[in-house]
CSV table of C-alpha atoms in Angstrom, one decimal:
chain,number,residue,atom,x,y,z
A,1,THR,CA,158.3,64.3,76.0
A,2,PHE,CA,155.7,61.5,75.4
A,3,THR,CA,152.8,63.8,76.5
A,4,GLN,CA,153.9,66.4,74.0
A,5,VAL,CA,154.0,63.9,71.2
A,6,SER,CA,150.6,62.5,72.1
A,7,ALA,CA,149.0,66.0,72.1
A,8,GLN,CA,150.6,66.8,68.8
A,9,TRP,CA,149.3,63.5,67.4
A,10,GLN,CA,145.8,64.3,68.5
A,11,ASP,CA,146.0,67.8,66.9
A,12,THR,CA,147.1,66.3,63.6
A,13,ASP,CA,144.2,63.8,63.7
A,14,SER,CA,141.8,66.7,64.4
A,15,MET,CA,143.2,68.7,61.4
A,16,ARG,CA,142.7,65.6,59.2
A,17,ASP,CA,139.0,65.4,60.2
A,18,GLU,CA,138.5,69.1,59.4
A,19,LEU,CA,140.1,68.7,56.0
A,20,ASP,CA,137.8,65.6,55.2
A,21,ASP,CA,134.8,67.9,56.1
A,22,LEU,CA,135.9,70.5,53.6
A,23,GLN,CA,136.2,68.0,50.7
């Protein structure tokens, strides 16, 4: 569903932020 995709997109964005902090 659209809600599921939106939540997954936000999770990916958060993971990207964490990876940037590690570098």
